[in-house]
XYZ file of C-alpha atoms in Angstrom:
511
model
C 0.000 0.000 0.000
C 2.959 2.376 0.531
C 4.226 1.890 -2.417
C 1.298 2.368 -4.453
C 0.776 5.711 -2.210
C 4.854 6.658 -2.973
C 3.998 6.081 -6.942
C 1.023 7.902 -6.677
C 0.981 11.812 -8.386
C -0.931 12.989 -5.568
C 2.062 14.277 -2.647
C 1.463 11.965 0.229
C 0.715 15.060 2.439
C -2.196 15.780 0.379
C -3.507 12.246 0.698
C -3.214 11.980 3.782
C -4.866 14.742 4.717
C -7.668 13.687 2.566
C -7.972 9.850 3.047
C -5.709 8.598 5.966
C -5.982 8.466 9.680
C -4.069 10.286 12.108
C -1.743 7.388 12.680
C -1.358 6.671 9.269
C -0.368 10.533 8.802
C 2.363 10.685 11.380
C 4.477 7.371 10.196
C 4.312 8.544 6.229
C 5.685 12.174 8.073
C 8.358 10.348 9.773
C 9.745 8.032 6.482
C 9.811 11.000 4.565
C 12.121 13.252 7.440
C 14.259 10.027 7.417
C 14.535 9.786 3.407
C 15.516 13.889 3.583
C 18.338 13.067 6.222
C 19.742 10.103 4.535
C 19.943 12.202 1.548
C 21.763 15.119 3.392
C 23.832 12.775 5.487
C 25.209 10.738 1.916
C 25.774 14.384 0.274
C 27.477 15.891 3.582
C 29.970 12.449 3.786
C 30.544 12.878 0.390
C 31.480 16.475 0.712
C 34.084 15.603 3.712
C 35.633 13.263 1.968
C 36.369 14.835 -1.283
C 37.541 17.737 1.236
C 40.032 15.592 3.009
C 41.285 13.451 0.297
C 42.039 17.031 -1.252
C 43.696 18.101 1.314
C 45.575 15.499 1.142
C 46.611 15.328 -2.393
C 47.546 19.206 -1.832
C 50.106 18.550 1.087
C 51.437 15.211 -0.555
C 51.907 17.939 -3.916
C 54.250 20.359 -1.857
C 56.047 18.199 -0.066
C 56.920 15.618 -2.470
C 60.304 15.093 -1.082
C 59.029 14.496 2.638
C 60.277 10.894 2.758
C 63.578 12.029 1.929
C 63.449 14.808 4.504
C 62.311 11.812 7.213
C 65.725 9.884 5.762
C 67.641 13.041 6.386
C 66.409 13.628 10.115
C 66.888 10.661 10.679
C 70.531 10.282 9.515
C 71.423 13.965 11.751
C 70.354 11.801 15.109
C 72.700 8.889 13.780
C 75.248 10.997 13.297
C 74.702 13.215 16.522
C 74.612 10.533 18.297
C 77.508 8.085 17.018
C 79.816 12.271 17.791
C 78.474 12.103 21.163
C 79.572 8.293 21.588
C 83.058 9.120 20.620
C 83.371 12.132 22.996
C 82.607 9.762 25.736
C 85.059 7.268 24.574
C 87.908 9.573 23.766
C 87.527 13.192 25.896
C 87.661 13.325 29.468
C 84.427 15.045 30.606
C 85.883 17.180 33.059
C 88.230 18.959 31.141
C 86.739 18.415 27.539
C 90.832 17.367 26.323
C 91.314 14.362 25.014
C 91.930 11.544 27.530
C 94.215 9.060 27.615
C 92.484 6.550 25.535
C 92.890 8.967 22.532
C 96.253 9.808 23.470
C 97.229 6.348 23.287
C 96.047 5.830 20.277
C 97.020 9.207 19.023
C 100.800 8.926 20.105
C 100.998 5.393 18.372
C 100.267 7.076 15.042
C 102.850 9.627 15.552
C 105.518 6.926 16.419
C 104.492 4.962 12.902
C 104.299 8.483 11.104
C 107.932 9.333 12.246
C 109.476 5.584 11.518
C 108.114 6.455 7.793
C 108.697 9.931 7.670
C 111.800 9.922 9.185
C 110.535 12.657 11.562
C 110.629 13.937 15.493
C 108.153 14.812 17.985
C 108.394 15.217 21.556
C 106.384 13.941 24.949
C 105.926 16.013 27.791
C 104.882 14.288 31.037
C 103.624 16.711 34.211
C 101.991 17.279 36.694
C 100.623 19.645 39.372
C 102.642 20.655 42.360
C 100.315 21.633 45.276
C 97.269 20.275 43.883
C 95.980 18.150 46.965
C 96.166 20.105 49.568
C 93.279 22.783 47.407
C 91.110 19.649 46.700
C 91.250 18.525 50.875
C 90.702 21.817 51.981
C 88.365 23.317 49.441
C 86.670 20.316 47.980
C 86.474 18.660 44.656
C 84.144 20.899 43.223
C 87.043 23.474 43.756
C 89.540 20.579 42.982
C 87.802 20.171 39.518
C 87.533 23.618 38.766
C 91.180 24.273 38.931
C 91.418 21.615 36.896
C 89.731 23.350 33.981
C 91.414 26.424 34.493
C 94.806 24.536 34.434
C 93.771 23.376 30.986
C 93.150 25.939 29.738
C 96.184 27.734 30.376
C 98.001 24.392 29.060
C 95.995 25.164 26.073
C 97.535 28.749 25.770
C 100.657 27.718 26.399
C 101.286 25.203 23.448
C 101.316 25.951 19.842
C 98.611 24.853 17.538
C 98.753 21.406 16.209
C 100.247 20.393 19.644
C 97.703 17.815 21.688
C 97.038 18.318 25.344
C 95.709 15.100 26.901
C 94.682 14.790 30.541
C 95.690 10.717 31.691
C 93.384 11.483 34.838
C 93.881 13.017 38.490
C 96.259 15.421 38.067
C 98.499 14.226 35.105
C 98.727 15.491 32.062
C 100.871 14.848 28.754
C 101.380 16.842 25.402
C 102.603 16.054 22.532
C 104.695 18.430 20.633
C 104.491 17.065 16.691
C 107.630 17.798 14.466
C 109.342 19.422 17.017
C 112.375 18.184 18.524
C 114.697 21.397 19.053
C 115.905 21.730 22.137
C 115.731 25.172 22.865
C 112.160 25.686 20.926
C 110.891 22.798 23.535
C 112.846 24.736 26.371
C 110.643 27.878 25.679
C 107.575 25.980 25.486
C 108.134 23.956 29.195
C 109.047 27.866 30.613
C 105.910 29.028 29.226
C 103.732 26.118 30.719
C 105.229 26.933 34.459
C 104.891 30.254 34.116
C 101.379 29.741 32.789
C 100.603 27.448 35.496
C 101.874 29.269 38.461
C 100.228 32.250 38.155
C 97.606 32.801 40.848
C 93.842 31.530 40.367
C 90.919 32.564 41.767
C 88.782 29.479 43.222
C 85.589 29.631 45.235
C 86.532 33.153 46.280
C 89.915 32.524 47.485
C 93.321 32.525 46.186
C 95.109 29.292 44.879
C 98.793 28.844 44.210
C 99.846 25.605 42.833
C 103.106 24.846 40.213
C 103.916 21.926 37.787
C 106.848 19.945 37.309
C 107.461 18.305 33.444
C 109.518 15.370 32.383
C 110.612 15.865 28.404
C 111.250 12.757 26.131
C 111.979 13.367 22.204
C 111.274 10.540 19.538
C 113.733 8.627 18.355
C 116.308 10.293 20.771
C 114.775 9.220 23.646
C 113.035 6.089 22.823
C 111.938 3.702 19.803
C 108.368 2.440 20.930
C 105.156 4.582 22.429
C 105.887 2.422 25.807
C 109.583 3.851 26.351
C 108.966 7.293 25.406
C 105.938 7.019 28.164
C 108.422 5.726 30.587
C 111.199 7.619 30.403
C 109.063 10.813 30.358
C 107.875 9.744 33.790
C 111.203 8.988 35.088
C 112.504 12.555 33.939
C 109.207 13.738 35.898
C 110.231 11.994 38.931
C 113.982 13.251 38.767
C 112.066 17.089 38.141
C 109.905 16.969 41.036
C 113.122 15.392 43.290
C 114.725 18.124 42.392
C 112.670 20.735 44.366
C 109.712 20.898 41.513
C 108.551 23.704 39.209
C 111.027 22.822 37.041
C 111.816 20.520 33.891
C 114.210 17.902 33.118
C 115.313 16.249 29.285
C 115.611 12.353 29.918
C 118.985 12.962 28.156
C 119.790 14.722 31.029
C 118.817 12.611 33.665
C 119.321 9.259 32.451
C 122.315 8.581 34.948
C 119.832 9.654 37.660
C 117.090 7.614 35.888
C 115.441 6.169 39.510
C 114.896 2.574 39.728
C 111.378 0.307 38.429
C 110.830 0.243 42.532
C 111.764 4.022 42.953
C 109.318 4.776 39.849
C 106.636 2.771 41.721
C 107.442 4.095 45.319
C 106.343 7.528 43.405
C 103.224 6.142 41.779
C 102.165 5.288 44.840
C 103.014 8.839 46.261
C 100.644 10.044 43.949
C 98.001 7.455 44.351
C 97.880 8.263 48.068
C 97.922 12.168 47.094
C 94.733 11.611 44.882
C 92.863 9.269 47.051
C 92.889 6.311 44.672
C 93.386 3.811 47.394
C 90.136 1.821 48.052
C 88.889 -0.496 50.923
C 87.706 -3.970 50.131
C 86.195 -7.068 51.769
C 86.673 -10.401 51.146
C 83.915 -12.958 52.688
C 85.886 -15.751 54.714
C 83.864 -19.136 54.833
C 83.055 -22.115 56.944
C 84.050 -24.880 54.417
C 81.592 -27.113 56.039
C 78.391 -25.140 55.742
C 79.426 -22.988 53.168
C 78.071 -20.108 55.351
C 79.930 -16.281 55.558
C 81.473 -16.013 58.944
C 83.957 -13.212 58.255
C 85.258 -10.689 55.988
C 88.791 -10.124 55.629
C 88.997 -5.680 54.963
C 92.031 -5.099 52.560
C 92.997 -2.127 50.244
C 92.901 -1.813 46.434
C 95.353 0.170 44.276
C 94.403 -0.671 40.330
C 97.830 -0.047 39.475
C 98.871 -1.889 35.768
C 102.470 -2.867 37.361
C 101.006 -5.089 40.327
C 100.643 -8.422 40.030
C 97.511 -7.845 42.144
C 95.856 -4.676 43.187
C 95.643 -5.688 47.247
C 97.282 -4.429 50.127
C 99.810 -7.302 50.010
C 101.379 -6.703 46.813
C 102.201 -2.996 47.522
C 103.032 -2.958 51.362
C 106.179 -2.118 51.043
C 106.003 0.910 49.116
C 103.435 1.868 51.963
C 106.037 1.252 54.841
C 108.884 3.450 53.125
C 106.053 6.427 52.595
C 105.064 8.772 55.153
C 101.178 7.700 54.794
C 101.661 4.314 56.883
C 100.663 5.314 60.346
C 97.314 7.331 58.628
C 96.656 3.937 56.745
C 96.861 1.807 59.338
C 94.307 3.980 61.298
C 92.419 4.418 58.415
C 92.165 0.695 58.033
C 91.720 0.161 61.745
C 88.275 2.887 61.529
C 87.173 1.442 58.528
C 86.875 -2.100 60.069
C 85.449 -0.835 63.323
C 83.102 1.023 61.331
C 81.584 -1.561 59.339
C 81.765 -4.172 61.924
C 79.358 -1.863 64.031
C 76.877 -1.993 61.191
C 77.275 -5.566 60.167
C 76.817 -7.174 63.707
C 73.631 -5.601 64.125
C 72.055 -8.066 61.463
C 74.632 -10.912 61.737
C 75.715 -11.136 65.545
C 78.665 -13.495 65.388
C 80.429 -11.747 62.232
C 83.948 -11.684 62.411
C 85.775 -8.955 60.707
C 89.786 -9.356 60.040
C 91.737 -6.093 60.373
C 95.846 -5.759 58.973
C 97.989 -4.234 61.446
C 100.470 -2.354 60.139
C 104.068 -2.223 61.789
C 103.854 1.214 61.574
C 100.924 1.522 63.824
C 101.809 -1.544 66.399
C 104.897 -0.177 66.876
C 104.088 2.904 68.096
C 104.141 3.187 72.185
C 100.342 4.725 72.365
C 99.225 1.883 70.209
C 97.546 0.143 72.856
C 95.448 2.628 74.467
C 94.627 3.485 70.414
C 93.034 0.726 69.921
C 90.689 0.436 73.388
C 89.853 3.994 72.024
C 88.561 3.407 68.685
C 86.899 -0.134 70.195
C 84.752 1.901 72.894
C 84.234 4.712 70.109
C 82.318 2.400 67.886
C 81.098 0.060 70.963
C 81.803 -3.202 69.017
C 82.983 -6.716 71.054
C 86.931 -7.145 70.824
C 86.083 -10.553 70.196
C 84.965 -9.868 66.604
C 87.956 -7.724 65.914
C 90.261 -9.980 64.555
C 93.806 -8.288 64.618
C 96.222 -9.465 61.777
C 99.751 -9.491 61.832
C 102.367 -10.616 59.433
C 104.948 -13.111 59.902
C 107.435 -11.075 58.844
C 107.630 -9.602 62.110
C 107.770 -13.294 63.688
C 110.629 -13.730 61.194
C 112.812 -10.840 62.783
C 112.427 -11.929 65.882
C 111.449 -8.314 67.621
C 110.746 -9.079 71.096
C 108.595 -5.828 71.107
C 106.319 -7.577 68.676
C 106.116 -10.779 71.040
C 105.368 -8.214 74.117
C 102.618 -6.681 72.084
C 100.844 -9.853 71.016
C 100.778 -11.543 73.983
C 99.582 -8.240 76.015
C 96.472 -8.176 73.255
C 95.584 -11.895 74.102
C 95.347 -11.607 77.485
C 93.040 -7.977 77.032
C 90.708 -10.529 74.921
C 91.623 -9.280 71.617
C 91.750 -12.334 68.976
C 95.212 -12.467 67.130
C 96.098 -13.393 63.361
C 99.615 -14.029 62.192
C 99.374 -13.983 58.650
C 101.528 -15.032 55.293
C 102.295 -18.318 56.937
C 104.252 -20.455 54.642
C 105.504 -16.989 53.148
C 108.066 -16.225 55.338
C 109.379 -19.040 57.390
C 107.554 -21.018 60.602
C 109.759 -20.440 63.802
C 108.411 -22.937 65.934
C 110.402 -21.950 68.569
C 108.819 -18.176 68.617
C 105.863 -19.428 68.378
C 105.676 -21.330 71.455
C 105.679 -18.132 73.400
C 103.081 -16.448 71.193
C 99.186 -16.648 72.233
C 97.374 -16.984 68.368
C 94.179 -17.762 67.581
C 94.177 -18.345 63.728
C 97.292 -18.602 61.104
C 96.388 -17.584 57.528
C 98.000 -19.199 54.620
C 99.699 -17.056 52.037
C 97.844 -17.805 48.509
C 100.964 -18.372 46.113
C 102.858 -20.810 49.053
C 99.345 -22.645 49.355
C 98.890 -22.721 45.643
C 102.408 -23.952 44.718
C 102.331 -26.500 47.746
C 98.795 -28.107 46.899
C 100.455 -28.975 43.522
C 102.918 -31.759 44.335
C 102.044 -34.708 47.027
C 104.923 -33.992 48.882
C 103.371 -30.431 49.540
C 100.069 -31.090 50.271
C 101.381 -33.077 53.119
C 103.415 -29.838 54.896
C 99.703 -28.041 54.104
C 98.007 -31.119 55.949
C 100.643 -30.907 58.731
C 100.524 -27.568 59.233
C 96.308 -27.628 59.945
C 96.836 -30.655 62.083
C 99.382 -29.432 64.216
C 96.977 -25.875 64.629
C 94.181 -28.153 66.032
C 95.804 -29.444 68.470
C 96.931 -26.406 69.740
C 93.167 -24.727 69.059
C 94.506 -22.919 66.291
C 92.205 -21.873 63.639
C 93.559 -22.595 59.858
C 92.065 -19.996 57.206
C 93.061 -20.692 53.443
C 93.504 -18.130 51.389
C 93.193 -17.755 47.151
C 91.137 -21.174 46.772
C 89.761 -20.554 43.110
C 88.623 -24.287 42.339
C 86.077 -27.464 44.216
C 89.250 -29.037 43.893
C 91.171 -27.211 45.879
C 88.270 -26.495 48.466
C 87.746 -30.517 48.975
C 91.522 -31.225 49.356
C 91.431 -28.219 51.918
C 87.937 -29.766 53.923
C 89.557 -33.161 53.659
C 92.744 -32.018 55.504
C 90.887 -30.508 58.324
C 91.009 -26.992 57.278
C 88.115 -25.160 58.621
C 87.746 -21.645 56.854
C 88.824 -20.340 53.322
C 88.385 -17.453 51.083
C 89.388 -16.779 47.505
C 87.446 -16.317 43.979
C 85.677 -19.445 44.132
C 83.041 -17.337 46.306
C 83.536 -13.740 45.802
C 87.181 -11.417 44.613
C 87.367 -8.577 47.093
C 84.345 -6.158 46.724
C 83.209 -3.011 48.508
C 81.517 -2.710 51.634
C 78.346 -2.349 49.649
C 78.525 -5.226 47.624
C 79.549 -7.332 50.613
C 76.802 -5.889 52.856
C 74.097 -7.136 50.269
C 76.005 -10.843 50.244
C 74.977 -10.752 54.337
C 71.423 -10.590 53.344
């Protein structure tokens, strides 16, 4: 019927109006309000589309090249970021100079350009006189800034094409390219003191520091990168010996060249000066339950020349220093300190302390030590004192005195290095010990042949039956722990559990 009504001539208003209910009325009103809006709604669509899909077409027409524009932003961040990458790897980001990773690399070019051209350069090796006493008593943030401002004037004072490097702390080197002339090199190491030494102006005070510069030419001086390196540092050493702010040609020096051990007695020098010496713990085990029942505090100087970084392999440059009483306190604090932190969550920790001769000797040493103990209220029987058998091996009756006095005060003694230095039986008899610790290489080199892991096995049983405790140091294998557990050995340490760490890390192996 509504079709016949829709195909009709007469409107359906009119019809409706004439012929057809009310009801009828309002339904053909609302089908033809819904034809209207389906009609507007298809035009209006149609409309926005054409609209976008023109706008589109005219922004695709003026930027045609926008994919290569995408390629090209893309390639600036590659390239922006691959530059940053290399200043990390190659400029120190203190000073902005190039560090010593460049100059390493740089300086091995120059020695191959030179072979092939036939050619000279030159290596100056300094550094700054005064420097650690503004960096203690101002701070590093003044420290640092004097830094840069000592570049800079290093900068100034060097001709362009020359390369100022900073090696770290307070070193520096330069290389002078094609220039081997003695009295052009002259002027330019006068310039750099005088540069230097001039006042500066740091955190609103006045700073006076001064260098001292060791000068080695290529091929005079040297035929690899590695010797022109060290004898630059020697002529350093023999510059600063001789009352500093001042250079010295290793030509010049040569006869006065120091020693390997006098070159390393004033690495260390420096490595004390710049605070590069580092405490470190090493868990000691129960090789029965495989439980932590100690840590054994050490030092750590990353020095390239050591055949390991620890306390141990550098004492002796220590004892012919003037810093060995302050780092035998220092080690003595440092202990304390983290044995009052450590026994609050593990009770019957055990922490191992070196004595140094240079503190036991002294007369107030003693009444030092029940100080420092009632300072950081900790038991004296978890303050394990070690000593070295060395000063067994001298037979100091001073050092027998002193043990035996902290024994009977309750203090628990160590005697350390054991097969190291030799076993006095004798001496021992009169001495009241607690534990002997086996030096790593003697224990590693005797564990190899039968013959020597019977003197190990002897050693342990002979401690039992005097109530001596055994510790093993340097075990780095299962191996070497059973043999150990099998002779009656009852504590170890070494990298088979954990290298020396900080207190940190060793804190979080507690938990």
């Amino acid at each position: 019927m509504l079709d016949a009504l829709q195909q009709n001539d007469l409107t359906a208003d009119s019809y409706a109006s004439k012929m057809l209910s009310p009801a009828v009325e309002r339904f053909l009103r609302s089908e033809r309000n819904r034809r209207e809006q389906r009609s507007v709604t298809s035009s209006t669509v149609g409309l926005s589309v054409k609209k976008l899909m023109g706008s589109l077409q005219r922004r695709f027409l003026q930027h045609s090249d926008l994919s290569e524009d995408l390629a090209n932003m893309v390639e600036n961040q590659v390239q922006q970021r691959t530059r940053e990458l290399f200043r990390q790897a190659n400029y120190d980001s203190l000073t902005h100079l190039p560090n010593r990773a460049y100059f390493n690399a740089t300086l091995e070019q120059l020695v191959v350009q030179a072979r092939q051209a036939d050619s000279h350069f030159s290596l100056l090796f300094l550094d700054l006189d005064g420097f650690k006493p503004v960096n203690d008593n101002l701070g590093h943030q003044a420290g640092d800034e004097l830094l840069r401002n000592v570049s800079a004037r290093l900068i100034s004072a060097v001709r362009d094409g020359d390369i100022v490097s900073r090696l770290g702390g307070d070193e520096f080197v330069i290389l002078l390219a094609n220039l081997a002339d003695r009295d052009l090199i002259e002027g330019i190491c006068q310039r750099i003191i005088v540069e230097v030494s001039r006042p500066y102006f740091i955190h609103q005070k006045d700073v006076m520091i001064s260098t001292s510069i060791g000068v080695a030419r290529f091929p005079e001086d040297a035929k690899t990168s590695a010797e022109l390196i060290q004898n630059a540092d020697e002529a350093l050493y023999v510059s600063k010996s001789s009352g500093r702010r001042a250079y010295r040609f290793y030509d010049q020096v040569m006869s006065q060249a120091p020693t390997q051990s006098h070159v390393m007695q004033h690495k260390f020098e420096i490595a004390m000066e710049q605070g590069h010496i580092k405490s470190c713990f090493e868990a000691q085990m129960d090789l029965s339950s495989q439980k932590i029942v100690g840590a054994s505090l050490s030092a750590q100087w990353n020095c390239p020349a050591l055949a390991t970084p620890y306390l141990s392999s550098w004492v002796e440059f220590l004892n012919k220093s003037d810093w060995a009483y302050s780092m035998g306190a220092w080690l003595l604090d440092t202990g304390l300190h983290y044995l009052q932190q450590w026994q609050l969550s593990n009770p019957e920790l055990v922490v191992s302390v070196p004595i140094l001769n240079s503190v036991w000797q002294r007369e107030a040493w003693p009444a030092l030590l029940e100080q420092r103990l009632n300072h950081y209220q900790v038991n004296r029987a978890q303050l394990q004192l070690e000593f070295s058998m060395q000063a067994l091996e001298k037979a100091d009756p001073l050092f027998t005195q002193t043990l035996n006095a902290l024994s009977d005060a309750g203090y628990q003694i160590t005697l350390t290095d054991v097969g190291k230095y030799a076993l006095d039986l004798t001496q021992l008899a009169h001495l009241n010990v607690h534990e002997l610790k086996l030096d790593r290489t003697w224990l590693h080199n005797a564990l190899q042949t039968e013959k020597g892991r019977k003197w190990v096995r002897a050693i342990i049983q002979m401690a039992k039956s005097l109530d001596v405790c055994v510790i093993a140091t340097g075990i780095d294998t299962p191996e070497t722990q059973q043999w150990l557990t099998q002779m009656g050995c009852s504590m170890g340490q070494g990298q088979i559990w954990s290298s020396p760490v900080a207190a940190s890390e060793f804190a979080q192996a507690l938990l």
